[in-house]
Short mmCIF file of C-alpha atoms and ligand atoms in Angstrom, two decimals:
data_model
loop_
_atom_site.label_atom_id
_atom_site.label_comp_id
_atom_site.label_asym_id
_atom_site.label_seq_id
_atom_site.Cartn_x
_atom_site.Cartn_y
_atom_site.Cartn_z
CA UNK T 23 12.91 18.57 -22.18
CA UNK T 24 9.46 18.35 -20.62
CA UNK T 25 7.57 20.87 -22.27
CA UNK T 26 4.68 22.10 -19.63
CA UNK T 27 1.87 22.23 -21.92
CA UNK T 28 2.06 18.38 -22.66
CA UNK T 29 2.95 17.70 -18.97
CA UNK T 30 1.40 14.81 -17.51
CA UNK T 31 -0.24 15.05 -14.56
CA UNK T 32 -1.56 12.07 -12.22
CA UNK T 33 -4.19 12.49 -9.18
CA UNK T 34 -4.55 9.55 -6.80
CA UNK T 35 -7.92 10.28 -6.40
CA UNK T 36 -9.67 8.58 -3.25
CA UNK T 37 -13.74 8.41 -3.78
CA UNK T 38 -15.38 7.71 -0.82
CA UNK T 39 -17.32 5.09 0.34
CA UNK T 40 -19.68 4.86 -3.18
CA UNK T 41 -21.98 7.67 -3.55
CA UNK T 42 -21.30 10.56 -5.21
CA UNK T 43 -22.84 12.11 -2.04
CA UNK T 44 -19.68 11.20 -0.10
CA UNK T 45 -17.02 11.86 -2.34
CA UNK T 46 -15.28 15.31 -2.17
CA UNK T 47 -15.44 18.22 -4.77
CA UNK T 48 -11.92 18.04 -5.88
CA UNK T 49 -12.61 14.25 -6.77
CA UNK T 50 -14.93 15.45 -8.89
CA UNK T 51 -12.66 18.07 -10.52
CA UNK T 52 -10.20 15.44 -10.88
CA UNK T 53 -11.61 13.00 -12.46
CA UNK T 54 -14.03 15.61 -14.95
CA UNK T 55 -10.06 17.27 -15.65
CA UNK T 56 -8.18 13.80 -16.40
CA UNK T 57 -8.12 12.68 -19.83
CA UNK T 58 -7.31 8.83 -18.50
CA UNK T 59 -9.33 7.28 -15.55
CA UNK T 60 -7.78 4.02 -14.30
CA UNK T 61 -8.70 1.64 -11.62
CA UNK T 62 -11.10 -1.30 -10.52
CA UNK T 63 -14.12 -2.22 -12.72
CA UNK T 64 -16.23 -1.78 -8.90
CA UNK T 65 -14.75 1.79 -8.63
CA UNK T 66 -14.98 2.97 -12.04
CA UNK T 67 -18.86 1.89 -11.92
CA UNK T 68 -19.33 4.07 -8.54
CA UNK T 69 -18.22 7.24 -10.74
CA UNK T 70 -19.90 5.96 -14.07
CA UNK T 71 -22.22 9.44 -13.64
CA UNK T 72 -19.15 11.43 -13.98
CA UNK T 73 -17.40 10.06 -17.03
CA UNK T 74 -18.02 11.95 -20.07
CA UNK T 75 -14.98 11.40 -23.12
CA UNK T 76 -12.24 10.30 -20.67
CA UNK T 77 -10.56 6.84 -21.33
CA UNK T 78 -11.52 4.63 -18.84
CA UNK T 79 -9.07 1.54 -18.37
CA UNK T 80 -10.61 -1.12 -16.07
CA UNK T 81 -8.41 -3.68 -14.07
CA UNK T 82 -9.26 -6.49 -11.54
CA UNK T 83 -8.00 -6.15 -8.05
CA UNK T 84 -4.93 -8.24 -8.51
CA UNK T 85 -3.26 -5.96 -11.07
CA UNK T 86 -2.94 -3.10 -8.66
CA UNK T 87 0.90 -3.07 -9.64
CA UNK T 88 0.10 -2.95 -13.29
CA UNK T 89 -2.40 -0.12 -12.75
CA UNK T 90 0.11 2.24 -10.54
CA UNK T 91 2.43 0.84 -14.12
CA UNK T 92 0.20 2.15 -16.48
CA UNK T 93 -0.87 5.24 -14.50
CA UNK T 94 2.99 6.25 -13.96
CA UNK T 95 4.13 5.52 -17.96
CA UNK T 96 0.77 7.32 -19.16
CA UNK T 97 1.19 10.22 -16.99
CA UNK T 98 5.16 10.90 -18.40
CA UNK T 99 3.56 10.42 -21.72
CA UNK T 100 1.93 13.53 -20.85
CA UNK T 101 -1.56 12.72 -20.32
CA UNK T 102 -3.58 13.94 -16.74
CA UNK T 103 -4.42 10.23 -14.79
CA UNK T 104 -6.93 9.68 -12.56
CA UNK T 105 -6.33 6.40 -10.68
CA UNK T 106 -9.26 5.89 -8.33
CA UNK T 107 -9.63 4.43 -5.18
CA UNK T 108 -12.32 3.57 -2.64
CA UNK T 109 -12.56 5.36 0.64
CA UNK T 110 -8.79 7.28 0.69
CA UNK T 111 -6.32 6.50 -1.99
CA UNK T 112 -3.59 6.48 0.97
CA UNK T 113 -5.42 4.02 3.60
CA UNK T 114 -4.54 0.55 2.10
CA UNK T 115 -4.97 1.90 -1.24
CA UNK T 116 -3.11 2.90 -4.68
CA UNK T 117 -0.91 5.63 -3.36
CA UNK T 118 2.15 4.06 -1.59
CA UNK T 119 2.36 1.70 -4.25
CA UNK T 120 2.36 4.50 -7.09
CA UNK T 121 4.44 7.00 -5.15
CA UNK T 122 7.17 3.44 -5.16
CA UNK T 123 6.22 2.64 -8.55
CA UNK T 124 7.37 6.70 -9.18
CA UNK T 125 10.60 6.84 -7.00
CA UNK T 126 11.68 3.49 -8.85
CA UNK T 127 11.41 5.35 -12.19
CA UNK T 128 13.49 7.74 -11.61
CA UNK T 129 10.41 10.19 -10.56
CA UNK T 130 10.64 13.30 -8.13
CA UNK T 131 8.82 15.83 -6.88
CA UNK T 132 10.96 18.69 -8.16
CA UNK T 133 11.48 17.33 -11.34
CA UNK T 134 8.87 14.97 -12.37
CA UNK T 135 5.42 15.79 -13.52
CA UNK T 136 3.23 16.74 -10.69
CA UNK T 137 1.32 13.99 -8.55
CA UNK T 138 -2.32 15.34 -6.49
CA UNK T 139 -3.58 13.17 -4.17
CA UNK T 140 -6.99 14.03 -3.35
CA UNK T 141 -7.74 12.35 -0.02
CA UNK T 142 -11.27 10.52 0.05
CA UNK T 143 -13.24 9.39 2.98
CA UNK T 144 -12.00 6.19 4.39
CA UNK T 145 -13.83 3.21 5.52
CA UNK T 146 -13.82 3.41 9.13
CA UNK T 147 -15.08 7.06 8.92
CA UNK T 148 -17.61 6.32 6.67
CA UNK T 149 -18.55 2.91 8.29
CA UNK T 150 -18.52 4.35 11.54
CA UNK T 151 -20.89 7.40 10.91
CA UNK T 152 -23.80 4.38 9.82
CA UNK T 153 -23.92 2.77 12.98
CA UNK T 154 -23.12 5.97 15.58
CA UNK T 155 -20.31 7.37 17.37
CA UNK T 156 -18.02 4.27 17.77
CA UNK T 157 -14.79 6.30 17.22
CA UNK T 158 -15.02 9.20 19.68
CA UNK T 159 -12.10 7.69 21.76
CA UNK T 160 -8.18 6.52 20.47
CA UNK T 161 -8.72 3.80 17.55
CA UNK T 162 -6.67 2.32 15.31
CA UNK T 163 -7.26 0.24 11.75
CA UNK T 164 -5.84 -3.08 10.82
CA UNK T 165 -5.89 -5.26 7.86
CA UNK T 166 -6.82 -8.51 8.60
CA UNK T 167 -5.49 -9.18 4.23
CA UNK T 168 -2.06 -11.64 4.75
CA UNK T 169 -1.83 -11.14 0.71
CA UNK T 170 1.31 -9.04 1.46
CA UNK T 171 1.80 -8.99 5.43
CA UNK T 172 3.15 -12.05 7.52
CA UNK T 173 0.47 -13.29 10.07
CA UNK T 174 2.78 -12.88 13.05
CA UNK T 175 3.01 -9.16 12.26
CA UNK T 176 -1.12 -9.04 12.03
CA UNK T 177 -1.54 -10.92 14.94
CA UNK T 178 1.16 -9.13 17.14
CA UNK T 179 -0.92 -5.91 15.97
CA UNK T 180 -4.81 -7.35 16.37
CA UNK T 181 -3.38 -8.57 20.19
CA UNK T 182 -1.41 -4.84 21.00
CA UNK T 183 -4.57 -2.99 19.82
CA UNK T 184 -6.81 -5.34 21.78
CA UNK T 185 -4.56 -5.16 24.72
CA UNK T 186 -4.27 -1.40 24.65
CA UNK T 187 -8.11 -1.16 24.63
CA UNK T 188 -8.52 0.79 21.32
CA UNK T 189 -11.39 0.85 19.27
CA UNK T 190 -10.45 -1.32 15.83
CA UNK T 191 -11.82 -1.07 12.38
CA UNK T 192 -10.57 -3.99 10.28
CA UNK T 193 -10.30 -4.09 6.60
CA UNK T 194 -9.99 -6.68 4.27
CA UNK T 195 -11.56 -9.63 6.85
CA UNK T 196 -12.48 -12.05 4.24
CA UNK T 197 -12.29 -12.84 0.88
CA UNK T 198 -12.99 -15.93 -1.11
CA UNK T 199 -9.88 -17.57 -0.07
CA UNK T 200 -9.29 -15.88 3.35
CA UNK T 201 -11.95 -17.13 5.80
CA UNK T 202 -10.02 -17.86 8.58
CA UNK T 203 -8.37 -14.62 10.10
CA UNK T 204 -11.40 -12.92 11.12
CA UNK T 205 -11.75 -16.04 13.35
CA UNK T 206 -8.39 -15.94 14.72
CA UNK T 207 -8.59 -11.82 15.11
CA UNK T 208 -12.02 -12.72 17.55
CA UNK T 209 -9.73 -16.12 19.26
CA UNK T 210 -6.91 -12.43 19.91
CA UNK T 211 -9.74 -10.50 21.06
CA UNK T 212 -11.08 -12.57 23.50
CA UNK T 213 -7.94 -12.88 24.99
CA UNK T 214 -7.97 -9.21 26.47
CA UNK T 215 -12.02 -8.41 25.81
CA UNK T 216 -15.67 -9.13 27.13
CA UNK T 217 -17.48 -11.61 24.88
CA UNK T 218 -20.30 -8.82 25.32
CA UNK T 219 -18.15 -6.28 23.59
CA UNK T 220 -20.05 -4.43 20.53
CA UNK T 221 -19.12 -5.28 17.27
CA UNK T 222 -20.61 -3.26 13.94
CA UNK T 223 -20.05 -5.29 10.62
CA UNK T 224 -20.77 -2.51 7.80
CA UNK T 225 -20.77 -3.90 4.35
CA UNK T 226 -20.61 -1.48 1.08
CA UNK T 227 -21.35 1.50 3.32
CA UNK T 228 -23.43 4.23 1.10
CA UNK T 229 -23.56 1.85 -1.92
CA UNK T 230 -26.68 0.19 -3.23
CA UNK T 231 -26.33 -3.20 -1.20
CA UNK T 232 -25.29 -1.65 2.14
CA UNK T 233 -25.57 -4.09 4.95
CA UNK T 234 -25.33 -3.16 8.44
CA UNK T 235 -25.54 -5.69 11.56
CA UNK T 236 -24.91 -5.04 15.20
CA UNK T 237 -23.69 -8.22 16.83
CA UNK T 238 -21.02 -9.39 19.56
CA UNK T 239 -17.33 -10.24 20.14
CA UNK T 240 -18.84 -13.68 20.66
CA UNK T 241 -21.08 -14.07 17.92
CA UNK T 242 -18.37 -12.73 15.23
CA UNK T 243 -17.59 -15.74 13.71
CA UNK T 244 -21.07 -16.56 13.41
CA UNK T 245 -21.97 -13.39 11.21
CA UNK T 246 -21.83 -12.59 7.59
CA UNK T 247 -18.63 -10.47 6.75
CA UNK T 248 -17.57 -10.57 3.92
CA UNK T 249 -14.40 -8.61 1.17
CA UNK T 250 -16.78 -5.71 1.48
CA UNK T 251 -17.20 -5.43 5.02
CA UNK T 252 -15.74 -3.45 7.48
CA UNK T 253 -15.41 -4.27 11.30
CA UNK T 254 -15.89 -1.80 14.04
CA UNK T 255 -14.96 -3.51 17.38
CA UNK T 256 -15.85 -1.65 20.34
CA UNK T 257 -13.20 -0.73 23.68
CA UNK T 258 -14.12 -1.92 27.00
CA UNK T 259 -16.39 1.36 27.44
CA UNK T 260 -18.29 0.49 23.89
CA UNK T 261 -21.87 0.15 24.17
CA UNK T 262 -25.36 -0.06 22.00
CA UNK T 263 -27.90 2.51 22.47
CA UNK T 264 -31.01 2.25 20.77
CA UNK T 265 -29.72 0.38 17.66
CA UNK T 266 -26.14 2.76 17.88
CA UNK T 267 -22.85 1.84 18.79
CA UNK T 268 -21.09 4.63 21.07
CA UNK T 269 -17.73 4.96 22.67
CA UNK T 270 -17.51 7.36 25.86
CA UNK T 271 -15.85 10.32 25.14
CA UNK T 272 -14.63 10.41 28.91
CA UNK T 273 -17.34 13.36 29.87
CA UNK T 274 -18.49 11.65 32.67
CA UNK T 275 -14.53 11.44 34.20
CA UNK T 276 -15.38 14.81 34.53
CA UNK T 277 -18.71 16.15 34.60
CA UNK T 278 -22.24 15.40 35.77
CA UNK T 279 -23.46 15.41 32.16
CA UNK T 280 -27.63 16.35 33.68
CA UNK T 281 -26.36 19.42 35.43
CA UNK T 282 -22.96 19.99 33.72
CA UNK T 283 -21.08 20.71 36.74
CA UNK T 284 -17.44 18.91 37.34
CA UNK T 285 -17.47 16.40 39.84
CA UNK T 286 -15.43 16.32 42.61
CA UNK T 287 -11.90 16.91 42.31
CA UNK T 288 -12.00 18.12 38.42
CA UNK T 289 -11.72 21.54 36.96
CA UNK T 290 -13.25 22.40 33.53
CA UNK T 291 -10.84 23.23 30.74
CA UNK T 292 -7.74 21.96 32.69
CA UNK T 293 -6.31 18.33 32.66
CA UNK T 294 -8.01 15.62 34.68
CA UNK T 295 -6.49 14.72 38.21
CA UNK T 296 -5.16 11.48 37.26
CA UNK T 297 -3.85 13.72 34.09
CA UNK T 298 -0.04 13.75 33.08
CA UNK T 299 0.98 16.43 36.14
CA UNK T 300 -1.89 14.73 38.45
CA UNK T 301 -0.37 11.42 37.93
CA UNK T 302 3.06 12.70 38.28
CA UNK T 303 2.62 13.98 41.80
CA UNK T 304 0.95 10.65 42.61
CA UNK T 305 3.95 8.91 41.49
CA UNK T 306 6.48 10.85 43.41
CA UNK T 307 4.37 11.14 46.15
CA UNK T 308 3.71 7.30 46.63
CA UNK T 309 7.19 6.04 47.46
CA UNK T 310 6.80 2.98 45.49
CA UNK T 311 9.56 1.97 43.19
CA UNK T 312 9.77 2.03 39.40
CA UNK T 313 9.66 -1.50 38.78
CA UNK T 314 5.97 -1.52 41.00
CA UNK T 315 4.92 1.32 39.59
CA UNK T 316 5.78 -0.19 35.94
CA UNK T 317 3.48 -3.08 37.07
CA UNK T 318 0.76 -1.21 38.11
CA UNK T 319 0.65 1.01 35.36
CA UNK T 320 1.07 -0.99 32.59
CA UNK T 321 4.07 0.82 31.44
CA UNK T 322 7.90 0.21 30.80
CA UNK T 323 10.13 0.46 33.81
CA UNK T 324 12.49 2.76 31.95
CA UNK T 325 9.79 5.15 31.27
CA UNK T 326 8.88 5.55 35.04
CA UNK T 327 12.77 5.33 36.08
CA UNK T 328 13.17 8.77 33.52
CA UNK T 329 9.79 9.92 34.64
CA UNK T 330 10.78 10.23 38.41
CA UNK T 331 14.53 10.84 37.91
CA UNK T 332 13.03 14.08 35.95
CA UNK T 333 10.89 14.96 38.87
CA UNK T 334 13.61 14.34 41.38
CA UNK T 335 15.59 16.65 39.00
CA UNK T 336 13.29 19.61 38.85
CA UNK T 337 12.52 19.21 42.96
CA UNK T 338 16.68 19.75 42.94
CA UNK T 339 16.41 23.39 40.57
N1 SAH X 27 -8.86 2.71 0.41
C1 SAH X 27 -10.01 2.13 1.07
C2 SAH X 27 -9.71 0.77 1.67
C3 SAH X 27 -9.34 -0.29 0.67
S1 SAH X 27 -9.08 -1.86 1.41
C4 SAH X 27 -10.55 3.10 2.12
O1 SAH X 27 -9.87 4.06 2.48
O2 SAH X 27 -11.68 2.90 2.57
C5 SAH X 27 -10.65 -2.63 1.10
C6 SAH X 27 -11.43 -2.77 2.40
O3 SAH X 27 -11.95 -1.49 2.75
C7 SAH X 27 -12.64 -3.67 2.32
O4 SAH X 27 -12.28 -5.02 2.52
C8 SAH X 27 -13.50 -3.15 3.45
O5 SAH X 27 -13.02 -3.65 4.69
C9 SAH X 27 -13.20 -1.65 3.40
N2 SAH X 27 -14.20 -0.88 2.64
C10 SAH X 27 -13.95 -0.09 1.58
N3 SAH X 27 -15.09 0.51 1.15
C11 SAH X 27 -16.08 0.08 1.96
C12 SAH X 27 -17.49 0.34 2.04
N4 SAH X 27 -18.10 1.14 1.17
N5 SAH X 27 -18.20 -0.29 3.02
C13 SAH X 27 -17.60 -1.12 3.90
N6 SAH X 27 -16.27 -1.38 3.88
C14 SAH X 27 -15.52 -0.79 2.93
#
């Protein structure tokens, strides 16, 4: 029988991008309540201010499955864990690993001891907000780290994103042994983007060697990135402003930003023309057939074909 008041208790606690600045209040509660802080010797020094009589048990980065180990068998010995990760705990960090590491030991929520993650600001937020407003339109993150993931998969995701026209924040581009897929993510670029494109390389964002360099699709494999970098690649609408890197929100689809009227054909507060019901009409109106209209648009010809039979159906009621 678990008796409560030696329950363990184990918080995946996600710290930010490095200064205490950044990381949230219940962090800070977490790790000042556990009585056991685990995780990389880098991390534990970013939250050296807060450790008072806690254990702290250091690891390199290749023991992450003996850490979420330790964590898990510590916490069901009834002490309160803190295992700490940079930016989130859940982007590319400790928690899916733990939360396996936890299921395979018989763990679960109802009846295990319980588990807090306390999310943390992630890289791309963090590295983002140094160098402007690059995310203000649909992004996505990949890890360029093969340490775990096939390169087909990473390179059938690097092309979709680049095809699709998001913004991309990539983690883990290099590392000592790893040089080469940032190289092959910019050969995948290319492919579908303007050598001009913007590219922000961000290293240890809010820590005391922060880096930050504004370069080119182009010029990527000519720049320092490095295991603590992050890459912000900008969309097609991407540009540099005095020193920042913005993505258009879409404001001007729709108004004259100057006098903040809508410009022709647009209606504040409703969907734009070319919108889902806008487009729709078009569509139906056109007389072209799906397999056109699946060229045109980009999109799968079974999608149009259920799009218009679905029109043709509610033109019938
Ligand atoms: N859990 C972390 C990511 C861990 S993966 C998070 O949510 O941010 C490690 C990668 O994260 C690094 O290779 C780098 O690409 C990125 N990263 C983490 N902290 C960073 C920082 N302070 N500055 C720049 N990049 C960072």
């Amino acid at each position: 029988m678990t008796d409560s008041s030696t329950r363990g208790k184990l918080f995946l606690v996600g710290i930010g991008p490095g200064g205490e600045a950044h990381m949230t209040a219940r962090a800070r509660e977490a790790i000042a309540t556990a009585d056991t802080l685990i995780g990389h010797a880098t991390y534990l020094r970013l939250v050296a201010d807060l450790v008072t009589d806690q254990e702290v048990v250091r690891s390199s980065m290749t023991e992450e499955l003996d850490r979420a180990v330790m964590a898990v068998e510590l916490a069901q010995a009834g002490r309160t864990v803190a295992l700490i990760s940079s930016g989130d705990s859940g982007v590319y960090g400790m928690a899916g690993l733990t939360y396996e590491v936890l299921f395979q030991s018989g763990w679960t929520p109802e009846t295990g001891f319980p588990v807090e993650m306390v999310p943390g600001v992630t890289a791309l937020a963090s590295c983002a907000a140094l160098v402007g407003a690059p995310l203000s339109h649909d992004f996505c993150a990949i890890s360029l780290s093969d340490l775990l993931t096939p390169w087909p998969v990473i390179a059938r995701r690097l092309n979709a994103a680049a095809a699709a026209d998001f913004v991309v924040a990539l983690y883990n581009p290099k590392s000592g042994r790893r040089a080469r897929q940032i190289v092959e993510a910019q050969r995948l670029f290319l492919c579908h983007r303007h050598p001009e494109t913007p590219v922000a390389l961000v290293q240890s964002a809010y820590r005391p060697r922060q880096r930050l360099e504004l370069t080119t699709l182009a010029e990527l494999d000519r720049r320092e990135v490095s295991m603590l970098t992050t890459v912000l690649i900008g969309n097609s609408q991407t540009r540099i402003e005095h020193g920042l890197l913005i993505t258009p929100r879409g404001y001007t689809n729709k108004y004259d930003l100057r006098g903040r009227t809508t410009v022709d054909g647009e209606r504040g507060g409703h969907s734009l023309s070319s919108g889902l019901d806008g487009w729709l009409a078009t569509i139906r109106a056109g007389g072209e057939s799906a397999a056109e209209l699946a060229q045109r648009y980009g999109l799968p010809e079974d999608y149009i074909a259920a799009v218009l039979a679905c029109a043709d159906a509610a033109i019938e009621d």
